[in-house]
Coordinates of C-alpha atoms in Angstrom, one line a residue:
M26 CA -87.2 -22.8 101.6
R27 CA -87.1 -22.5 97.8
E28 CA -90.9 -22.0 97.8
L29 CA -90.4 -19.1 100.2
I30 CA -87.7 -17.5 98.1
D31 CA -89.8 -17.9 95.0
R32 CA -92.7 -16.2 96.8
L33 CA -90.5 -13.4 97.9
E34 CA -89.4 -12.8 94.3
R35 CA -93.0 -12.9 93.1
D36 CA -94.7 -10.9 95.9
R37 CA -91.8 -8.9 97.3
L38 CA -93.1 -9.4 100.8
L39 CA -93.2 -12.2 103.5
T40 CA -94.3 -12.5 107.1
R41 CA -91.8 -11.6 109.8
D42 CA -91.1 -15.2 110.6
E43 CA -90.7 -16.0 106.9
F44 CA -88.2 -13.1 106.4
K45 CA -86.2 -14.4 109.4
A46 CA -86.1 -17.9 107.9
V47 CA -84.8 -16.7 104.6
L48 CA -82.2 -14.4 106.2
V49 CA -80.5 -17.3 107.9
C50 CA -80.9 -19.9 105.2
E51 CA -77.9 -21.6 103.7
D52 CA -79.5 -22.5 100.4
K53 CA -77.4 -21.0 97.5
Y54 CA -80.7 -20.6 95.6
L55 CA -81.3 -17.3 97.4
H56 CA -78.1 -15.8 95.9
E57 CA -78.8 -17.4 92.6
R58 CA -82.3 -15.8 92.3
A59 CA -81.0 -12.4 93.4
K60 CA -78.2 -12.6 90.8
A61 CA -80.7 -13.6 88.1
V62 CA -82.9 -10.7 89.0
R63 CA -80.0 -8.3 88.9
E64 CA -79.0 -9.6 85.5
R65 CA -82.5 -9.4 84.2
V66 CA -82.7 -5.7 85.1
F67 CA -79.1 -4.5 84.6
G68 CA -77.4 -7.2 82.5
N69 CA -73.8 -7.5 83.5
K70 CA -73.4 -3.8 84.1
I71 CA -71.9 -2.6 87.4
Y72 CA -72.1 1.1 88.1
M73 CA -69.1 2.9 89.5
R74 CA -69.2 5.7 92.1
G75 CA -66.1 7.8 92.9
L76 CA -65.9 8.2 96.6
I77 CA -64.4 11.4 98.0
E78 CA -64.0 11.3 101.8
F79 CA -63.6 15.1 102.2
T80 CA -63.7 15.5 106.0
S81 CA -63.0 13.3 109.0
Y82 CA -64.4 15.7 111.5
C83 CA -67.8 14.9 113.0
K84 CA -69.8 16.5 115.8
R85 CA -71.7 13.2 116.5
N86 CA -70.6 10.6 119.0
C87 CA -72.1 7.4 117.5
Y88 CA -70.7 4.5 119.5
Y89 CA -69.7 2.3 116.5
C90 CA -67.9 4.9 114.4
G91 CA -64.1 5.7 114.4
L92 CA -64.8 9.3 113.4
R93 CA -66.9 9.9 116.5
T94 CA -66.1 13.2 118.2
G95 CA -65.2 11.4 121.4
N96 CA -62.3 9.6 119.6
T97 CA -59.3 11.7 120.6
D98 CA -57.0 9.4 118.6
A99 CA -58.7 10.1 115.3
Q100 CA -56.7 11.9 112.6
R101 CA -58.7 14.9 111.4
Y102 CA -58.5 16.6 108.1
R103 CA -60.6 18.7 105.7
L104 CA -60.3 18.9 101.9
T105 CA -60.4 22.3 100.2
K106 CA -62.7 23.0 97.3
D107 CA -59.6 22.8 95.0
E108 CA -58.6 19.4 96.4
I109 CA -62.2 18.1 95.9
L110 CA -62.2 19.4 92.3
S111 CA -58.8 17.8 91.7
C112 CA -60.3 14.4 92.8
C113 CA -63.2 14.9 90.4
A114 CA -60.8 15.7 87.5
E115 CA -58.8 12.6 88.1
G116 CA -61.9 10.5 88.5
Y117 CA -63.5 11.9 85.3
E118 CA -60.4 10.8 83.3
L119 CA -60.8 7.3 84.8
G120 CA -64.4 7.0 83.7
F121 CA -66.3 8.0 86.8
R122 CA -69.6 9.8 86.2
T123 CA -70.8 9.9 89.8
F124 CA -69.0 11.6 92.6
V125 CA -69.9 10.8 96.2
L126 CA -68.9 13.5 98.7
Q127 CA -68.9 11.7 102.1
G128 CA -67.9 13.0 105.5
G129 CA -68.7 13.3 109.1
E130 CA -71.2 15.9 110.3
D131 CA -68.7 18.7 110.2
P132 CA -70.1 22.2 111.0
Y133 CA -67.2 23.8 109.2
Y134 CA -68.8 23.0 105.9
T135 CA -71.7 25.5 105.9
D136 CA -74.4 25.6 103.4
E137 CA -72.6 28.4 101.6
I138 CA -69.4 26.4 101.3
L139 CA -71.1 23.2 100.2
V140 CA -73.3 25.0 97.7
D141 CA -70.2 26.5 96.1
I142 CA -68.5 23.1 95.9
V143 CA -71.6 21.4 94.4
R144 CA -72.1 24.1 91.8
A145 CA -68.4 24.0 90.8
I146 CA -68.6 20.2 90.3
K147 CA -71.8 20.4 88.2
Y148 CA -70.3 23.3 86.2
D149 CA -67.1 21.4 85.3
Y150 CA -68.8 18.0 84.9
A151 CA -72.3 18.6 83.7
D152 CA -72.8 15.0 82.7
C153 CA -72.0 13.7 86.1
A154 CA -74.2 13.0 89.2
V155 CA -73.3 14.4 92.6
T156 CA -74.2 12.3 95.7
L157 CA -73.9 13.8 99.1
S158 CA -73.5 11.8 102.4
L159 CA -73.3 14.4 105.1
G160 CA -75.5 13.1 107.9
E161 CA -78.6 14.8 109.1
R162 CA -79.3 18.4 107.9
D163 CA -82.5 20.5 108.2
Y164 CA -85.0 20.8 105.3
K165 CA -83.8 24.3 104.3
S166 CA -80.2 23.1 104.0
L167 CA -81.1 20.0 102.0
K168 CA -83.2 22.1 99.7
R169 CA -80.4 24.5 99.1
L170 CA -78.0 21.7 98.2
R171 CA -80.5 20.1 95.9
D172 CA -81.1 23.5 94.2
A173 CA -77.4 23.8 93.7
G174 CA -77.3 20.6 91.7
A175 CA -76.9 17.7 94.1
D176 CA -78.7 14.7 92.6
R177 CA -78.6 12.0 95.4
Y178 CA -78.2 11.8 99.1
L179 CA -77.2 8.8 101.2
L180 CA -78.2 8.7 104.8
R181 CA -78.1 5.3 106.6
Q182 CA -80.7 4.9 109.3
E183 CA -78.4 2.2 110.8
T184 CA -81.4 0.5 112.4
S185 CA -85.2 1.0 112.3
N186 CA -85.7 -0.3 115.8
E187 CA -86.0 2.3 118.6
E188 CA -84.4 0.3 121.3
H189 CA -81.5 -0.8 119.1
Y190 CA -81.0 2.8 117.9
A191 CA -80.6 3.9 121.5
M192 CA -77.9 1.2 122.0
L193 CA -75.9 2.6 119.1
H194 CA -76.2 6.3 119.7
P195 CA -76.0 8.9 122.5
S196 CA -79.3 10.3 123.9
D197 CA -79.2 13.5 121.8
M198 CA -79.8 11.4 118.6
M199 CA -83.2 10.1 117.8
L200 CA -84.3 7.5 115.2
S201 CA -87.4 9.7 114.4
D202 CA -85.1 12.6 113.4
R203 CA -83.2 10.4 111.0
Q204 CA -86.3 8.9 109.5
K205 CA -87.8 12.3 109.1
C206 CA -84.7 13.5 107.3
L207 CA -85.0 10.6 104.9
K208 CA -88.6 11.5 104.1
N209 CA -87.6 15.2 103.7
L210 CA -85.0 14.1 101.1
K211 CA -87.6 12.2 99.1
E212 CA -90.0 15.2 99.2
I213 CA -87.3 17.6 98.0
G214 CA -86.5 15.4 95.0
Y215 CA -83.3 13.6 95.7
Q216 CA -82.6 10.0 94.7
V217 CA -82.4 8.8 98.3
G218 CA -80.2 6.1 99.8
C219 CA -80.5 4.6 103.2
G220 CA -78.9 1.6 104.8
F221 CA -77.8 -0.3 107.9
L222 CA -75.0 -2.4 109.4
I223 CA -75.3 -6.2 109.8
G224 CA -74.1 -7.4 113.2
S225 CA -74.0 -4.1 115.1
P226 CA -74.1 -4.7 118.8
G227 CA -77.6 -5.6 120.0
Q228 CA -79.0 -6.3 116.6
T229 CA -81.4 -9.2 116.3
L230 CA -83.1 -10.8 113.2
D231 CA -86.2 -8.8 114.2
C232 CA -84.2 -5.6 113.9
I233 CA -83.2 -6.6 110.3
V234 CA -86.8 -7.3 109.5
D235 CA -87.7 -3.9 110.8
D236 CA -85.2 -2.4 108.4
L237 CA -86.5 -4.4 105.5
L238 CA -90.0 -3.2 106.2
F239 CA -88.9 0.4 106.6
I240 CA -87.1 0.2 103.3
K241 CA -90.1 -1.2 101.6
D242 CA -92.2 1.6 102.9
L243 CA -89.6 4.4 102.1
D244 CA -89.0 3.0 98.6
P245 CA -85.5 4.5 98.2
A246 CA -83.3 4.5 95.1
M247 CA -80.2 3.1 96.9
V248 CA -79.6 0.8 99.9
G249 CA -76.1 0.4 101.4
I250 CA -75.5 -2.4 103.8
G251 CA -72.3 -3.9 105.1
P252 CA -71.0 -5.9 108.0
F253 CA -70.2 -4.2 111.3
I254 CA -66.5 -4.0 111.9
P255 CA -65.3 -2.6 115.2
H256 CA -62.9 0.3 115.7
S257 CA -60.4 0.0 118.5
S258 CA -61.1 3.5 119.7
T259 CA -64.9 3.1 120.2
P260 CA -67.0 1.7 123.0
F261 CA -67.6 -1.3 120.7
A262 CA -63.9 -2.2 120.3
G263 CA -64.3 -5.6 121.8
E264 CA -67.4 -6.6 119.8
K265 CA -67.3 -9.3 117.1
R266 CA -67.6 -8.5 113.4
G267 CA -70.8 -8.9 111.5
D268 CA -71.5 -12.2 109.8
L269 CA -70.6 -12.5 106.1
Q270 CA -73.4 -14.9 105.2
L271 CA -76.1 -12.9 106.9
T272 CA -74.8 -9.8 105.2
L273 CA -75.0 -11.5 101.8
N274 CA -78.4 -13.0 102.5
T275 CA -79.8 -9.6 103.5
L276 CA -78.4 -8.0 100.3
A277 CA -80.0 -10.8 98.2
V278 CA -83.4 -10.2 100.0
L279 CA -83.2 -6.5 99.2
R280 CA -82.6 -7.3 95.5
L281 CA -85.7 -9.5 95.5
I282 CA -87.8 -6.9 97.4
N283 CA -86.9 -4.3 94.8
P284 CA -85.2 -5.5 91.6
H285 CA -84.3 -1.9 90.5
L286 CA -82.4 -0.9 93.7
L287 CA -78.9 0.4 93.4
I288 CA -77.0 -1.7 96.0
P289 CA -73.2 -1.3 96.6
A290 CA -70.8 -4.1 97.2
T291 CA -69.2 -2.2 100.0
T292 CA -65.6 -1.7 101.0
A293 CA -66.5 -3.3 104.4
L294 CA -67.4 -6.5 102.6
G295 CA -64.0 -6.5 101.0
S296 CA -62.4 -5.7 104.4
L297 CA -64.2 -8.7 106.0
E298 CA -63.4 -11.1 103.2
P299 CA -60.8 -10.7 100.4
T300 CA -63.4 -11.5 97.7
G301 CA -66.2 -10.0 99.6
R302 CA -67.1 -7.4 97.0
E303 CA -67.3 -10.1 94.3
M304 CA -69.5 -12.2 96.6
G305 CA -71.7 -9.2 97.1
V306 CA -72.2 -8.7 93.3
L307 CA -72.9 -12.5 93.0
A308 CA -75.6 -12.0 95.6
G309 CA -77.3 -9.1 93.8
A310 CA -75.3 -6.0 94.3
N311 CA -74.7 -3.7 91.2
V312 CA -72.6 -0.8 92.5
V313 CA -68.9 -0.4 93.5
M314 CA -67.3 2.7 95.0
P315 CA -63.6 3.0 94.4
N316 CA -61.9 5.7 96.4
L317 CA -60.8 9.0 94.8
S318 CA -59.7 10.7 98.0
P319 CA -56.1 11.9 98.2
E320 CA -53.8 9.1 99.4
Y321 CA -52.8 11.1 102.5
A322 CA -56.4 11.3 103.6
R323 CA -57.5 7.7 103.1
E324 CA -55.6 6.3 106.1
K325 CA -57.2 9.0 108.3
Y326 CA -60.8 8.3 107.3
M327 CA -61.1 5.2 109.5
L328 CA -64.7 4.3 110.2
Y329 CA -63.5 0.9 111.4
D330 CA -60.2 -1.0 111.8
N331 CA -58.3 -2.7 109.0
K332 CA -60.1 -0.9 106.2
I333 CA -58.8 -1.9 102.7
C334 CA -57.6 0.2 99.8
T335 CA -56.1 3.0 102.0
D336 CA -52.7 2.8 100.3
E337 CA -53.7 2.7 96.6
S338 CA -53.9 5.5 94.1
A339 CA -57.2 6.2 92.5
Q340 CA -55.9 4.7 89.2
L341 CA -54.8 1.5 91.0
C342 CA -58.1 1.3 92.9
R343 CA -60.1 1.7 89.6
G344 CA -58.0 -0.9 87.8
C345 CA -58.3 -3.4 90.6
I346 CA -62.0 -3.2 91.0
G347 CA -62.4 -3.4 87.2
R348 CA -60.4 -6.6 87.1
R349 CA -62.3 -8.0 90.0
M350 CA -65.7 -7.4 88.3
N351 CA -64.4 -8.9 85.0
S352 CA -63.3 -12.0 86.9
I353 CA -67.0 -12.8 87.7
G354 CA -68.4 -11.9 84.3
C355 CA -69.4 -8.3 85.0
E356 CA -68.4 -5.1 83.4
I357 CA -67.8 -1.6 84.9
V358 CA -69.6 0.9 82.8
V359 CA -69.0 4.6 82.3
D360 CA -72.5 5.7 83.2
R361 CA -74.2 7.9 85.8
G362 CA -76.3 4.9 86.8
D363 CA -79.4 6.7 87.8
Y364 CA -82.2 4.9 89.5
S365 CA -85.1 3.8 87.3
D366 CA -88.0 1.6 88.2
V367 CA -88.9 0.8 84.6

């Protein structure tokens, strides 16, 4: 197994069967090598993104998501421009230099509204990066937002296997549309992020290998993965959670495939296991995303059940994650943390 891991680090590619063998291995050497690669490229630096969950409305009906339009129990809200800017002001004082505007696919936020918000953030905080995570949008819309100053865009493909995608989404959603959107984002000039869930219903090891090969071909700046955690008001309410070890192994494989990737230790990891985010960093992750959303909104933005950090202020959340990273020998840095492959 160690020879396989060494070859993955050297060549950044394996056969499908070899990838599957590494994904399920229990050898700590995989995480050790991923951590060593992260430290070689980034030292002990962990980049911090300020997450602003600005709308819980969504027109999509994805079967795994608590914000799906078919969930009549979901608590809906929308942040105003002033509320978003207030989140940024607090975050800037706490040392954040990247703001992530994340929400469901909410038609209320037209291009005009979003362009105004992005421009306002960039005007007030010219030294900060703006990341958008708004779902699928057409080329013209994405170009307008990029021209307004948006730097990055995160769009999880969720799976790169057609049959699996159809198991997770209604028939009006197509994997080809999502993959086209990701390629449009790269063409427009965003730093692009993609990602997928580990343990989503119907997922096999072959599905994960499909994702790894898609990511290698796309060559994104960021990859966000986390364990599937069910929501009680979705069709997958009775499904089991994603496996922690498989999630960490996949994260480590991604680090070896591309040493320069920006990889978050996700909130879902911390929701699955109390020290999950620390474990993610020790397996190669180099980004954390404390929440800057207003406290009243956090408990309403429920993608899955039992999400952590919904009752903390931004200051408490920032302090907590800083201490957690310090406990494993890492340091939160005040830095935009842009992608660089050099």
